[in-house]
Amino acid sequence: MIPELGEFALILALGFSFILAVIPLYGAATLNTLWMDYAKPLARAQFTFLLISFICLGYAFANDDFSVQYVANHSNSQLPIEFKLSAIWGGHEGSLLLWAFILSGWTLAVSLFSRGLPLDMLARVLGVMGIIATGFISFLLWTSSPFERYLPRFPADGADLNPLLQDFGLIVHPPMLYMGYVGFSVAFAFAIAALLSGRLDAAWARWSRPWTNVAWAFLGAGITLGSWWAYYELGWGGWWFWDPVENASLMPWLVGTALIHSLAVTEKRGVFKSWTLLLAIFAFSLSLLGTFLVRSGVLTSVHAFASDPERGFFILVLLLLTIGGSLTLYAFKAPNVKSESSFGWLSREMLLLINNVFLVVMAITVLLGTLYPLLIDALGSGKISVGPPYFNALFVPIMSLLALSMGISGAARWRQTSVAGLKEQLLIPVIISLVVGIIFPFIYGDGFNFRVFLGMTVSTWVIATTAKEFKDKFRNANSITAKLSQLTPSYYGMMLAHVGVAVVAIGITLVSTYSEERDMRMAPGDKIELADYQFEFKGAKKVKGANFTADEGTIEVTLEGEPVVTLYPQKRHYTVKRSMMTEASIDAGLFRDLYLAMGEPLGDDGAWAIRVHYKPYVRWLWLGGLFMALGGILTVFDKRYRKKSTGEVAHA
Amino acid sequence: MLRFFILVLLSITSAYAAIDTYEFKDKDKELRFHELSADMRCPKCQNQNLADSNAAIATDLKQKIYLMLEADKSDTEIVDYMVARYGDFVLYEPRFNAQNAVLWLGPGALLLLGLIVVIWLTRSRNNKNAENTEQVPELDAKQEKALQQLLNKDKKS
Amino acid sequence: MPRLLLFIPLALFISLSFFLWKGLSIDPRELPSALIDKPFPEFQVAALLQPERMLSKADFIGKPVLVNVWATWCPSCRQEHEQLLRIAQDNKINIIGLNYKDERAAATNWLRQLGNPYAFNIYDEAGMLGLDLGVYGAPETYLLDAQGVVRHRHVGVVTAQTWAKLQVMIQKLGVNQ
């Protein structure tokens, strides 16, 4: 009964989204206030029924209803409850329901937090989000309903969730990621609404910014969580593989970064409007493209959902309508956009535009590399692979240029700045950065290393220039505390995010250069040494978990005779799926991780194949990601976004 | 001296890291082994390199790489050997040839194009403004310096 | 901004969609053989059922053959075995077996129990011939022409449809000779 209710709720939600897609937009076009007023309640209704649908699916999982195909395929009676519920988004159909649910959540949020927004603008924004929702709910009902049943005969127990997914990571990573992907639809909707209404003044940018920043923060957090999860879960100590699905999340984030900066300029200076509109469309288009890539089966990936060309075709049609439609609208309406001010050739505006170019080229590079094998195959020229060597070779130089440019932009003034002024401002940061870059590999490593020099110089540069800009704010201040509270959350957020970039860069540089790894055969009592640490294997024993049995090894780690930690890596055998999984044991630290994994048992003397990793500064990667996400969230608390409406009726 | 090499032969497809305990006397060869197995793709898996895959074919290919390294073959010879049997698909670093020119040169060209467009746009915008404003009298070196000092004194961001 | 330039994003997107649409009908996991139109690798390997007999390429050059890579640990090989028996009965073309990384005793038993569609079997215990051939997972079936050049590779179970397609190719080979 409950699954059918869920399906029915989905159908009702479709009805409401369809009406939301049509009536308010028509009302905005004809200035019909009544029809525009329908937008808010329709958003509420859409949300309510998607919530009901989502809860129904959760109920089916919680009650082990294996007559529902999706539940039978992804769950099991032995599965711990937190994973039963997370399994809702463990497969294609359920994750799509999550997507639609989160979309309705953002739509509701926009309807609730838009007091200063003129009615026609709100109607258009919600209407566009309704169009997207209609597309996705149709997709769900037509090809991917999670409520399909196995009747009359259904399995007594489920096929269990993939052991790799039975982890905390599943609980947090997809929802965060989807909050980001879907959140860009708000920026998209604002852009489309602006194009439709012809009202392309900078106010649109001010309304758009908090939504975009939050979406960007969530997406960044989702990517960071994904990298962290892959690191400790997959057992080989990697944190980024340039896999198509990983790239699908990075591309909208890169364009999103360009977008948040472009929006800032458009709001403050009234320029770049046409470019910002295009970026908003581009960012969400990449979200949709990501959805296509992950679910259609055109690309191979360990992370991809079970794919189906029929579903792929449906998503492609959705893409054509949404992206094609928006780009057509853009081509026709964008010429009406006029700049409100001008700027000199060396100015903060120009430098931010340069940064945009870097970010967009980075995104296109990732897109090119991800799709190139498909292009070559579609042209009949055979199969090739594009992997980490390509992406690292191209991405790193451009990212370094971007980091350099970041520092200069911070020192530049709006409208016009002089080379002499810049030189004077940036001299000290240049010196500090070069000094750190040159000295660091000698102190930390064993001699000069160009990669470390580049990475450390560029990271220090970002931090030093940010610090200098911050210090300069106090030049004319009478009191430090007064000035501190005068600085806006936006500013603090920006600083935090920029420092986050530097922290990530440091992490990447150091972990890729100074990591050490050894795979060894170890019998009980054997010792090996890695990076000044001694590892002694004490043997393995059998242990039992909720739905698995495991061989658990014990390894004692010492540093110069002093015990550091004892690690317990496991080799798990999941009883239902009959598959094996490595559960690595990690001693996490801010400045280094010790990472141990067990391979296969070798021989009768209790020996095992053991992998030992020394990973310096790997946590900085995720710390930096966290900084960036927090920085993004911080900007939303700016007072100017929370200005109460003055009570005047917003004119249509 | 006993030299063991242990093959970890896995028959079930499961999700765990392949830990092969090849022992190299030569540190340089060990490094090359790690690089080669990281940069080559497992022909059967869902986008994994040889290093991380536990498929039977990946283990065989890693063993072949090990044997070829011990036989003092160069990296190029090993790569060519694999490509002759499995095609370019097995390389994660696409070859630099006419077919892949767009792939390797595209981003750089795009970057240049982007920078040129930005500079040209700002220039033409600037020129438009220059036409509209009256000619500003040029400052001499002393006046320029004084101006800079004034500007730097009360700098506001 | 000149009007036409604003249509560039749309144009780029449409060309991209075309490739994505084409991509839907391609299987990204299918790997074509790197040896198409190249000679079958040279080898000197023992036969499965007669361990003292050494086999080489000379044993099947002369007319088109099918080389079927199989093993007892491969469940799909079990699936296609009946079809292979039918092909052998048809007598249009010989099937040479390549027993890949298997155990001689298990393989011999298998053929005894299920029937032997193969003219003879190459016992590639270590899989070295398979490596030279570019085998990445059993079952695989190769079509060679009379000169021993690889013309086609089919990865996966050989079904009746596969056999129909192969027959068309074999006919073309016969015509070209």
XYZ file of C-alpha atoms in Angstrom, chain C residues 2 4 8 22 38-39 49 75 79 91 98 102 115 120 125 132 142 144 150-151 153 158-159 163 175 177:
26
model
C 27.870 40.795 -32.539
C 25.936 35.843 -34.347
C 28.061 29.923 -30.611
C 25.693 8.538 -31.009
C 47.211 -8.589 -38.402
C 48.551 -12.131 -38.351
C 44.355 -33.895 -25.221
C 30.419 -19.787 -16.751
C 26.514 -21.308 -21.956
C 30.876 -28.553 -40.751
C 42.353 -22.191 -26.912
C 42.982 -23.861 -17.111
C 31.131 -33.017 -26.078
C 42.021 -29.622 -31.567
C 48.225 -22.976 -19.277
C 49.890 -12.143 -27.274
C 38.345 -15.058 -33.336
C 40.932 -16.069 -39.054
C 42.707 -12.112 -37.677
C 39.579 -10.727 -39.305
C 36.805 -10.897 -32.709
C 28.432 -17.074 -29.188
C 24.712 -17.211 -29.884
C 26.885 -17.494 -35.753
C 34.613 -14.849 -52.162
C 39.900 -15.866 -52.096
